[in-house]
Short mmCIF file of C-alpha atoms and ligand atoms in Angstrom, two decimals:
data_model
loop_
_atom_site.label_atom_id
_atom_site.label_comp_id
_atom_site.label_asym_id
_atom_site.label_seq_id
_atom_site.Cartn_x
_atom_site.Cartn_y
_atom_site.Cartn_z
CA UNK X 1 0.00 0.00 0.00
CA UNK X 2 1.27 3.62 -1.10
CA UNK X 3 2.17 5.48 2.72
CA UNK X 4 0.78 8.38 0.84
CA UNK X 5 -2.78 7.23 1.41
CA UNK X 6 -2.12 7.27 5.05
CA UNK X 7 -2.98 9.81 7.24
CA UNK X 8 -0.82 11.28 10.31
CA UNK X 9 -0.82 7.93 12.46
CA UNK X 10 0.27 5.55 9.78
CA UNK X 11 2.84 8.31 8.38
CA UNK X 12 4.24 8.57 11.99
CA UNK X 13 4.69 4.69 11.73
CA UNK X 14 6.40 4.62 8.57
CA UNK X 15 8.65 7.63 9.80
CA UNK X 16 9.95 6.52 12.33
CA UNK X 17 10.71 3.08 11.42
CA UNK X 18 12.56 4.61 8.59
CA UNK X 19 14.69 6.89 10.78
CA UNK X 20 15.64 3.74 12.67
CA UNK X 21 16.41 1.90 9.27
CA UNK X 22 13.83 -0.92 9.54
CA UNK X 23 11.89 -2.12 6.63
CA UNK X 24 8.10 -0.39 7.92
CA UNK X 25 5.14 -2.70 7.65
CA UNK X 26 1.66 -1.11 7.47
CA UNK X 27 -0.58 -2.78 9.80
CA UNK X 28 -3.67 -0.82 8.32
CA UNK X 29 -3.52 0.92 11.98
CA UNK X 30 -3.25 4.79 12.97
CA UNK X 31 -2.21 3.91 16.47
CA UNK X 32 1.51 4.32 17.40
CA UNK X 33 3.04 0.18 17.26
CA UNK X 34 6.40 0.91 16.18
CA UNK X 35 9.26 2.08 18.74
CA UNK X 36 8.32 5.68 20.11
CA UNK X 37 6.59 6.82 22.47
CA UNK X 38 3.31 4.85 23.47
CA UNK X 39 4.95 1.87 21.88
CA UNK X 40 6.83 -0.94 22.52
CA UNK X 41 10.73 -1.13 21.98
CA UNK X 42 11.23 -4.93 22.05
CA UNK X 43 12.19 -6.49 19.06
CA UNK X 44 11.36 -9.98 17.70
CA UNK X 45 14.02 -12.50 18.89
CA UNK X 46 12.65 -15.95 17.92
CA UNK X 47 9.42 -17.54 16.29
CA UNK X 48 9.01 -21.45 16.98
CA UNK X 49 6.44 -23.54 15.33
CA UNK X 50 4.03 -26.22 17.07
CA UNK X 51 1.10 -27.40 16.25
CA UNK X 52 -1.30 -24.72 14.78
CA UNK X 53 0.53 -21.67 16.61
CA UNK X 54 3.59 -19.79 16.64
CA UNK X 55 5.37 -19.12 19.50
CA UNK X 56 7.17 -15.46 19.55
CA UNK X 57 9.95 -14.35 22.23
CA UNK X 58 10.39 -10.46 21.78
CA UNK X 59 14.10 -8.97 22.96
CA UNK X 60 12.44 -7.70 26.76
CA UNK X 61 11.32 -11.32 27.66
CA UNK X 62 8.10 -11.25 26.18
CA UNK X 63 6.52 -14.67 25.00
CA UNK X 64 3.48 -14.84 22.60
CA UNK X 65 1.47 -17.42 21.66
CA UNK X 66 -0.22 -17.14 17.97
CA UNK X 67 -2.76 -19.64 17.03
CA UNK X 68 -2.40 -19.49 13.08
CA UNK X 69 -6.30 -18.98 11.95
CA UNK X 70 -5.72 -15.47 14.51
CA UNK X 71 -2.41 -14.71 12.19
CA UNK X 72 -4.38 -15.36 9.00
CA UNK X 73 -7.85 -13.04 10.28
CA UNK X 74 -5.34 -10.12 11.48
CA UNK X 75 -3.59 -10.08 7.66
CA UNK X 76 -3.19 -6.44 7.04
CA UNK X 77 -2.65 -6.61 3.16
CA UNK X 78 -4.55 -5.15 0.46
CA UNK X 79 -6.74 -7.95 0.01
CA UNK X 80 -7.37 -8.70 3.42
CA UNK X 81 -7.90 -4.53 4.78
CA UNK X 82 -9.11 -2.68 2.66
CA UNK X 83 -6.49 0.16 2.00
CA UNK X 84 -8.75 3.54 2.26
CA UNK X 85 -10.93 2.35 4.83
CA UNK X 86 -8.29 -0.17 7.05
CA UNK X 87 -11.41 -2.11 7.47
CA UNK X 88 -11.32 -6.14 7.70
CA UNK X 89 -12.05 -7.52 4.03
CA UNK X 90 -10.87 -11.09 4.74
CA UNK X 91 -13.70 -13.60 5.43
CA UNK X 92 -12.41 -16.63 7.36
CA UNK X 93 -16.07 -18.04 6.05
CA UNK X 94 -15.31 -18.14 2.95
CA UNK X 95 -11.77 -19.06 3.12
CA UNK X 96 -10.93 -22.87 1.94
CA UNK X 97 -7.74 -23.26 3.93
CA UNK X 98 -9.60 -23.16 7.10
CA UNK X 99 -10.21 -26.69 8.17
CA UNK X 100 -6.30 -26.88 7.77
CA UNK X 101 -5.38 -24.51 10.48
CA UNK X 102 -6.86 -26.98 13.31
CA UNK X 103 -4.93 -29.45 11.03
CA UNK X 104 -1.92 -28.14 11.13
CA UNK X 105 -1.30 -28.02 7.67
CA UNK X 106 -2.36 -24.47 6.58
CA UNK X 107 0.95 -22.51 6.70
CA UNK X 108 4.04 -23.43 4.05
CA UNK X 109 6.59 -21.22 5.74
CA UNK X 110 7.58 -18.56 7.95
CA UNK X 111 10.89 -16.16 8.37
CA UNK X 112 11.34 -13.42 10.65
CA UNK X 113 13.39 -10.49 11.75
CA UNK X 114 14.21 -8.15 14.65
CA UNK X 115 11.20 -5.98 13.17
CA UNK X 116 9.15 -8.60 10.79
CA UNK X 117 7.37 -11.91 10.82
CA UNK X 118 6.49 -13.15 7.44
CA UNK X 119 4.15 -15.95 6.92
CA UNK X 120 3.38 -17.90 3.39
CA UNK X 121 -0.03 -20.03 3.63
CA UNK X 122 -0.47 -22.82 1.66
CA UNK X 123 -2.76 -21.08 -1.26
CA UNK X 124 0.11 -18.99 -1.53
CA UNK X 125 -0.88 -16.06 -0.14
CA UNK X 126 1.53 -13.78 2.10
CA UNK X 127 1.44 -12.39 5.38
CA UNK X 128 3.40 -9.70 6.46
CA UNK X 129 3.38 -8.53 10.37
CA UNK X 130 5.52 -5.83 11.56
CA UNK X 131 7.12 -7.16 15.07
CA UNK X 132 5.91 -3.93 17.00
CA UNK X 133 2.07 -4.79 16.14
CA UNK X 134 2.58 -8.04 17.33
CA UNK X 135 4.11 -7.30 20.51
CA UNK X 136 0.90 -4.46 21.18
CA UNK X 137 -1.50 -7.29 20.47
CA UNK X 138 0.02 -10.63 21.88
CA UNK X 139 -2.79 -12.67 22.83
CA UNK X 140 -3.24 -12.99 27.03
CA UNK X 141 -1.52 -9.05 27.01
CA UNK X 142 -4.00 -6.07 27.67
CA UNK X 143 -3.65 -3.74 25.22
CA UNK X 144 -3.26 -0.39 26.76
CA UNK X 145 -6.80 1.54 26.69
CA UNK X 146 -4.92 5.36 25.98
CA UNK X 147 -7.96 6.47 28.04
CA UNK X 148 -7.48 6.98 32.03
CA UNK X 149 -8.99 4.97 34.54
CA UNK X 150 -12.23 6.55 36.14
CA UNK X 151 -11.24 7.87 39.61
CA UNK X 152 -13.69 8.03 43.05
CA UNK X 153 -13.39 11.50 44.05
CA UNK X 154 -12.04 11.68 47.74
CA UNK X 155 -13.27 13.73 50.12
CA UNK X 156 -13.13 17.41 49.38
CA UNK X 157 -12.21 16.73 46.11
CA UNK X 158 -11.37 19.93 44.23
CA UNK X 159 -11.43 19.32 39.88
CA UNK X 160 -9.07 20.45 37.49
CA UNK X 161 -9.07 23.68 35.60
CA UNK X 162 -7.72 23.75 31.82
CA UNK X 163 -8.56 27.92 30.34
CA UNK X 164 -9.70 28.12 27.16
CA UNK X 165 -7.12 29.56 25.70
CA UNK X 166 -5.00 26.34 26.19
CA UNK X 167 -8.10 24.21 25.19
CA UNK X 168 -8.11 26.09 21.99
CA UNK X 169 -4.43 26.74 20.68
CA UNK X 170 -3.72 22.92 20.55
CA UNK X 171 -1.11 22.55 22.82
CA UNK X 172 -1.92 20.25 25.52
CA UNK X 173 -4.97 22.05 26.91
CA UNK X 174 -7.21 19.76 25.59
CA UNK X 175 -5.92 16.16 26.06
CA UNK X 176 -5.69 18.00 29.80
CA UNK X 177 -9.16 18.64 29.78
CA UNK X 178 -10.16 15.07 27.95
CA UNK X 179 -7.67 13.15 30.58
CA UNK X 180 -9.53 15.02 33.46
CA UNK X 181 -13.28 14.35 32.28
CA UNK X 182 -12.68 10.99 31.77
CA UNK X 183 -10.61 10.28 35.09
CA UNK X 184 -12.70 12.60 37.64
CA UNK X 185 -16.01 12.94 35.59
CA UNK X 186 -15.56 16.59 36.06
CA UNK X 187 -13.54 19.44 34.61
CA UNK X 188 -13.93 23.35 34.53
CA UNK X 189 -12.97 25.06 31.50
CA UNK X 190 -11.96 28.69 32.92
CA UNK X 191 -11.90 32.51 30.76
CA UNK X 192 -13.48 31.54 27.51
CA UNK X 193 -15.28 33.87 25.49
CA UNK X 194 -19.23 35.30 26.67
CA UNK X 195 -20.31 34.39 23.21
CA UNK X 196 -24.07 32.84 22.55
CA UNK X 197 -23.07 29.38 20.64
CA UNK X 198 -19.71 28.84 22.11
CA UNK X 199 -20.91 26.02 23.84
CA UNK X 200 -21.46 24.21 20.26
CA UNK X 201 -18.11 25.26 18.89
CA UNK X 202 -16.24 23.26 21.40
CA UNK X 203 -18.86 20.27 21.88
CA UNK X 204 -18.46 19.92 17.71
CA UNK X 205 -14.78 20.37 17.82
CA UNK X 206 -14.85 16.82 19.75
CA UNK X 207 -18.31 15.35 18.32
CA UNK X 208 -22.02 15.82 17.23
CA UNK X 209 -24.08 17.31 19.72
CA UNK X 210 -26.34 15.15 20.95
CA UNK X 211 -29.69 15.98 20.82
CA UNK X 212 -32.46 15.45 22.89
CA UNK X 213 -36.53 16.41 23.01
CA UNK X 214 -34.64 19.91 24.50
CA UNK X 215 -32.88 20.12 21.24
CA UNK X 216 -29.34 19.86 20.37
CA UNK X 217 -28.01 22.94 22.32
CA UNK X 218 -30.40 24.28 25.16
CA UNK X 219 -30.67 27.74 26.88
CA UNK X 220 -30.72 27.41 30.50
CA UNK X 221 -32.57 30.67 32.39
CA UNK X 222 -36.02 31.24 33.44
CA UNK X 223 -38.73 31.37 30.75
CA UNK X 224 -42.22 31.66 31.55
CA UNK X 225 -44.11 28.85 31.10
CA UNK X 226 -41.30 26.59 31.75
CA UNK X 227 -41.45 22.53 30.88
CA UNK X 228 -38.72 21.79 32.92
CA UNK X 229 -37.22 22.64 36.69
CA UNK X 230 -34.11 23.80 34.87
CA UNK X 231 -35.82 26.56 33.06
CA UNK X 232 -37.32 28.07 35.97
CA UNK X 233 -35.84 30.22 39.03
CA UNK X 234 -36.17 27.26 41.47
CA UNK X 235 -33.12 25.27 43.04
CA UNK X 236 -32.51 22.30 41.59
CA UNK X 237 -31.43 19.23 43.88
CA UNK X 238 -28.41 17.27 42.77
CA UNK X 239 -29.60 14.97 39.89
CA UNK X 240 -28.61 13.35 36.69
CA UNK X 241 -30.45 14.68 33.25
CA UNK X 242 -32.68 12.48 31.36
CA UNK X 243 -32.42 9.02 33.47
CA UNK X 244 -36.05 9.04 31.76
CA UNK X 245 -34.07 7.59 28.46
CA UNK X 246 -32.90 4.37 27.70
CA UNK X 247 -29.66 6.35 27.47
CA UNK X 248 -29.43 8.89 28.57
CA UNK X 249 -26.50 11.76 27.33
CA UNK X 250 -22.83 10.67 28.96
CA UNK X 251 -21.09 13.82 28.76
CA UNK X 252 -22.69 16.93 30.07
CA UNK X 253 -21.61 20.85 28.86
CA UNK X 254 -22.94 23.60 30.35
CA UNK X 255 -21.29 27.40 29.63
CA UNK X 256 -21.90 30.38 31.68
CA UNK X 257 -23.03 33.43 30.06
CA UNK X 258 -24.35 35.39 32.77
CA UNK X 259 -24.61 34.88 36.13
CA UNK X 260 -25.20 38.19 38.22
CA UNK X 261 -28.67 36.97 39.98
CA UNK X 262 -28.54 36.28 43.59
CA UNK X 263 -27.86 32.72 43.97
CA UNK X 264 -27.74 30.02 41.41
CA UNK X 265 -24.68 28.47 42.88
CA UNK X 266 -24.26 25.51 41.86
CA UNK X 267 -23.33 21.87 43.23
CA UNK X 268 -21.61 18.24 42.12
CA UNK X 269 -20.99 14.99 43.53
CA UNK X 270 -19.57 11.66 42.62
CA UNK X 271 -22.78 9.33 42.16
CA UNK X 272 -20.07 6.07 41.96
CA UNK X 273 -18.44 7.26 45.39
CA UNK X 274 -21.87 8.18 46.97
CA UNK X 275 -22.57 4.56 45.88
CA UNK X 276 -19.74 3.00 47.50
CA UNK X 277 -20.77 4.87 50.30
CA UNK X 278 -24.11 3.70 50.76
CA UNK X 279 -22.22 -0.20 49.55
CA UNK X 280 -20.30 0.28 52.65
CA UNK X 281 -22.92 1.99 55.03
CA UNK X 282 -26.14 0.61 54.22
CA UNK X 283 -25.75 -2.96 52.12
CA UNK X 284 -29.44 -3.45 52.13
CA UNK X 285 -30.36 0.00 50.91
CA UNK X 286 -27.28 -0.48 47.79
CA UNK X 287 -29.15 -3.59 47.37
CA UNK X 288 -32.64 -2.40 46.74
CA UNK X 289 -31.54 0.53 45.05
CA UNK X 290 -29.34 -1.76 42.40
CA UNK X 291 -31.56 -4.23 42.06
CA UNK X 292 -35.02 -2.53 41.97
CA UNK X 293 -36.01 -0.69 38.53
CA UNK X 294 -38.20 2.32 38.90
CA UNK X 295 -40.16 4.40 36.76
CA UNK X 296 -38.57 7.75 35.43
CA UNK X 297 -41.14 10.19 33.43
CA UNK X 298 -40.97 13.06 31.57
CA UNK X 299 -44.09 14.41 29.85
CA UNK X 300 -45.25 18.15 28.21
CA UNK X 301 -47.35 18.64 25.01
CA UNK X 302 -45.69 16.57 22.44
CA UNK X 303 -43.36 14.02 24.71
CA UNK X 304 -44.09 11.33 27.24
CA UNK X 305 -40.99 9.84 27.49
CA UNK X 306 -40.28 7.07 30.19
CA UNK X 307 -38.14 4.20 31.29
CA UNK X 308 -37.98 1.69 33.99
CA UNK X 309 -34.53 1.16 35.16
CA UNK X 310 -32.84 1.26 38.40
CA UNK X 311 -31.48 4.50 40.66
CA UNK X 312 -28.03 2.09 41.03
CA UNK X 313 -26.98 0.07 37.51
CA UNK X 314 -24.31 -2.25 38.11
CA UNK X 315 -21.92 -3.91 35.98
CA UNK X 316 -21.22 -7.20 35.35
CA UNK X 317 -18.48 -6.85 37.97
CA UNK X 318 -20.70 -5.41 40.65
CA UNK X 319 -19.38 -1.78 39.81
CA UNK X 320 -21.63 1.06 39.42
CA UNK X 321 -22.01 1.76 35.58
CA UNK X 322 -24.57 4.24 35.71
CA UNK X 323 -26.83 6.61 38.34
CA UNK X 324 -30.12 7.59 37.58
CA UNK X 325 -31.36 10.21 40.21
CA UNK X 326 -33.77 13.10 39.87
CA UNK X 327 -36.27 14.08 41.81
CA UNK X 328 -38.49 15.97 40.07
CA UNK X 329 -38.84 13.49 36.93
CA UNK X 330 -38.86 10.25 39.34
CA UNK X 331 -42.88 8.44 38.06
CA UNK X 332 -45.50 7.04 39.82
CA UNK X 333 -43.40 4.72 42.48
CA UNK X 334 -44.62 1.78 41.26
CA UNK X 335 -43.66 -1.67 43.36
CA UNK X 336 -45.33 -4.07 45.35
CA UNK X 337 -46.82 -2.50 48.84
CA UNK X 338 -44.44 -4.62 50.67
CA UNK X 339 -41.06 -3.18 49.19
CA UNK X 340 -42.20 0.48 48.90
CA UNK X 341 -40.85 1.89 52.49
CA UNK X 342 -37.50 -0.16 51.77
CA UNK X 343 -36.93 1.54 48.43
CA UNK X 344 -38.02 5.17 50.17
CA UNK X 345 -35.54 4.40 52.94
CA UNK X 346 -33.02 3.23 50.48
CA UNK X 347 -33.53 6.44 48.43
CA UNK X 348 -33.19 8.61 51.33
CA UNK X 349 -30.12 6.77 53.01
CA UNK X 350 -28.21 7.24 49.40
CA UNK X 351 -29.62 10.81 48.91
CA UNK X 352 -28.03 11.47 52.61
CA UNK X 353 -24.44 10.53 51.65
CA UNK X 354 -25.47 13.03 48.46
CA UNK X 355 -26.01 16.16 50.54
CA UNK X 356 -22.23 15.52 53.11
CA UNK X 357 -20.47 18.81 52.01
CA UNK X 358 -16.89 17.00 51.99
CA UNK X 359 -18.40 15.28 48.97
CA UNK X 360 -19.70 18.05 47.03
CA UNK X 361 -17.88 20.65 44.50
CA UNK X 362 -19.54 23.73 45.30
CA UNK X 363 -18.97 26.91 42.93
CA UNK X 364 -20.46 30.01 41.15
CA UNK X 365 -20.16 29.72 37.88
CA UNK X 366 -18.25 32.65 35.89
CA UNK X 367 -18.76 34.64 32.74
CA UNK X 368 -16.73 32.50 30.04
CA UNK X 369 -16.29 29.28 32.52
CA UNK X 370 -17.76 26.03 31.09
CA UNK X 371 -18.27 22.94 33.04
CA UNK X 372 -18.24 19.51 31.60
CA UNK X 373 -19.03 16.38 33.46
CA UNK X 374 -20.07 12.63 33.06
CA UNK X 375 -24.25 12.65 33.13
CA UNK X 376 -24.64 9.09 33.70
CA UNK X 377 -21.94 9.27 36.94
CA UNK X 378 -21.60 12.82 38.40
CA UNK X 379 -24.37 14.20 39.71
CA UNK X 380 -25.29 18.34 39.43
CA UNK X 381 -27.46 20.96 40.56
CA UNK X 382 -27.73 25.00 41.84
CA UNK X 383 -29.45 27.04 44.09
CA UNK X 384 -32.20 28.96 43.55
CA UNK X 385 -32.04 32.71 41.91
CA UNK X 386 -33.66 36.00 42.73
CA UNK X 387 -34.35 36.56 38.51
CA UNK X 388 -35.15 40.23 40.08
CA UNK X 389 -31.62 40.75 41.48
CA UNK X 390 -29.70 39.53 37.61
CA UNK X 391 -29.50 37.76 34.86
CA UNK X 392 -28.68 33.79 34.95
CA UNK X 393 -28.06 32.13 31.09
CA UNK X 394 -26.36 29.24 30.38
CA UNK X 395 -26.03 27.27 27.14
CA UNK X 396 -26.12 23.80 27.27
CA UNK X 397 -25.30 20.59 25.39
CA UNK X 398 -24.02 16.91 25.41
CA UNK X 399 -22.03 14.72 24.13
CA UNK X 400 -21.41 11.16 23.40
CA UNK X 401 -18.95 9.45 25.73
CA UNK X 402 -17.77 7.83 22.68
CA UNK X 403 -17.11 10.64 20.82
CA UNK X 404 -14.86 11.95 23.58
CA UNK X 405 -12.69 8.62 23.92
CA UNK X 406 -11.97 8.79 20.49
CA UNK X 407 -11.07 12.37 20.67
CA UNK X 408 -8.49 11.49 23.10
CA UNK X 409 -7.11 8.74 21.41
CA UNK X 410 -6.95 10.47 18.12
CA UNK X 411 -4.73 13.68 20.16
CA UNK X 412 -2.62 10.49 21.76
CA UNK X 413 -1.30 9.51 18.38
C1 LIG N 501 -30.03 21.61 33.80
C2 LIG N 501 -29.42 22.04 35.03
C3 LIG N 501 -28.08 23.62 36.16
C4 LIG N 501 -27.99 25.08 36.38
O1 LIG N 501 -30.24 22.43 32.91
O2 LIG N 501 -30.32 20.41 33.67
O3 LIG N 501 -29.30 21.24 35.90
O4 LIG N 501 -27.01 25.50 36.96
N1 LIG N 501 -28.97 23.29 35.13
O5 LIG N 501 -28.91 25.81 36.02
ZN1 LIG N 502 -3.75 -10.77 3.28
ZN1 LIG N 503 -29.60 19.20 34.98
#
């Protein structure tokens, strides 16, 4: 395949393995696999054969085991990835050397290098692995995630602060900010400009807004004849938006453009630690509140919008994947007479742990600041405002969760 097809990750591949005078292999792949930074620096030192695997030994120690139909489906050649899109073209369906590679029979030959492992199958077709891809993807090894672990906030947690200025210029600013809202679920973005719509330029700099039956991109202040808590003066208890949706948006953006009422503070905690909390304090309440689905409800004119789904979701660990919580949208309670007081004691004892100050973020949004936070784990609300005494407007939107992982690992290449 012609490099000049490539864009910037496969190009740094091929660079670099030139300036280190190795013969470069495209892998199809935009993520860093040769020497450099984020990769691996072992070379290949050995490859034995047994039956229906290879066995590799890289220059650090490293031992791999291969099985050879997982060396023929991982190909990377023309015919096998397609060369605009890197997508998988090979079919191990429709391939008739299959039945050989649990017989043992399916590969002619191999030879190898420090940097390359070349395979020749029995139809004659060619393999071609650079050693560095290998090593990234040896079977048994977890390949590194480029995306930071999420992080309980400890008490009196304080979050990070990236300005826009750095967010914008594209130095590090934004990775900072990415690295931070993915770890702590919560970032401030401080001194950015008090323009309507600025909001959307940096949500659509990382992704499509998401949109929701409050649009794409939302005004928050009070209207009269409001259709939701948020668009009214009142305070609004910590909560998560939209638990009424079978998914509801992961990454939350909200950017101040006035804020000179009296009041409208506003508030955050860590729904996963509060969970661990209440795991720790109160098993029996985590229990009913994980495994009990609820009703959530939102309805005006033109929506009625609901889901049943618990306050707690778990994972298939036991870990907290998601918190629904919000008063003012929680339906009918609908249960069994008999477990109603245990879920209302269940859903006070966790909304407790919510109110401890040495687990909240408490701040007044500025002029130009911007908060972004994880929907489906932090919670957020504010005080109530005097609209008499000021103006209060933010703009808000979301974002996919997926959309911001790959924006990270696209600025880590
Ligand atoms: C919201 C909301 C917070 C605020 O719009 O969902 O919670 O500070 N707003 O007004
Ligand atoms: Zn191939
Ligand atoms: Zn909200």
């Amino acid at each position: 395949m012609s490099s000049a097809l490539l864009s910037s990750g496969g190009a740094f591949n091929d660079a670099l393995t030139a300036r280190q005078g190795q013969t470069p292999i495209d892998m199809a792949e935009l993520r860093r696999y040769r020497q450099g930074s984020g990769a691996p620096a072992a070379t290949l030192e050995s490859v034995t054969r047994q039956a229906r695997r290879l066995t590799l030994h890289w220059s650090d120690g490293r031992t791999g085991q291969f099985p050879m139909m997982w060396l023929r489906d991982h190909c990377a050649c023309d015919q096998c990835r397609h060369p605009l899109t890197r997508e998988r073209l090979y079919k191990l369906l429709d391939d008739p050397l299959w039945e050989r590679f649990d017989g043992d029979d399916a590969l002619a030959s191999f030879e190898f290098d420090a940097n390359a492992l070349t395979l020749t199958w029995q139809d004659g077709h060619v393999s071609r692995f650079d050693a560095g891809w290998l090593y990234q993807r040896c079977p048994g090894q977890e390949l590194a995630t480029l995306l930071p672990t999420p992080t309980p906030w400890p008490t009196h947690f304080t979050p990070s602060h990236v300005s826009h200025a750095d967010f914008v210029d594209g130095s590090d600013g934004r990775s900072r900010w990415a690295n931070a809202l993915l770890r702590d679920g919560l970032v401030m973005l401080d001194q950015g400009p008090c323009e309507l719509e600025e909001v959307s330029r940096i949500a659509e700099s990382i992704g499509p807004m998401r949109s929701t039956n409050f649009g794409g991109r939302f005004d928050v202040r009070s209207v009269p004849n409001p259709n939701n808590a948020a668009y009214t003066a009142i305070g609004l208890e910590l909560h998560t938006d939209l638990p009424n949706w079978r998914q509801p948006p992961d990454i939350q953006l909200l950017y101040c453009l006035e804020n000179d009422a009296e009041g409208g503070e506003s508030s955050f905690a860590d729904g996963f630690a509060a969970a661990e909390t209440l795991r720790a304090e109160n098993p029996e309440a985590f229990r009913v509140l994980s495994e009990t689905p609820i009703d959530f409800r939102f309805q005006d004119d033109g929506h009625d919008i609901a889901v049943r789904e618990p306050v707690i979701d778990l994972d298939g660990e036991g870990r907290p994947r998601e918190i629904r919580f919000n008063n003012w949208i929680r339906d009918t309670l609908s249960l069994p007479s008999d477990q109603i007081e245990a879920w209302y004691d269940a859903y006070r004892a966790l909304w407790q742990i919510l109110r401890r100050p040495e687990g909240r973020v408490e701040l007044t949004l500025e002029p130009g600041q911007m908060v972004a936070f994880d929907n489906r784990r932090v919670l957020h609300g504010r005080n109530a405002f005097d609209p008499n005494t000021g103006k209060r407007h933010l703009q808000g939107t979301y974002l996919d969760l997926d959309m911001l992982q790959s924006h990270l690992r696209v600025l880590s290449r």
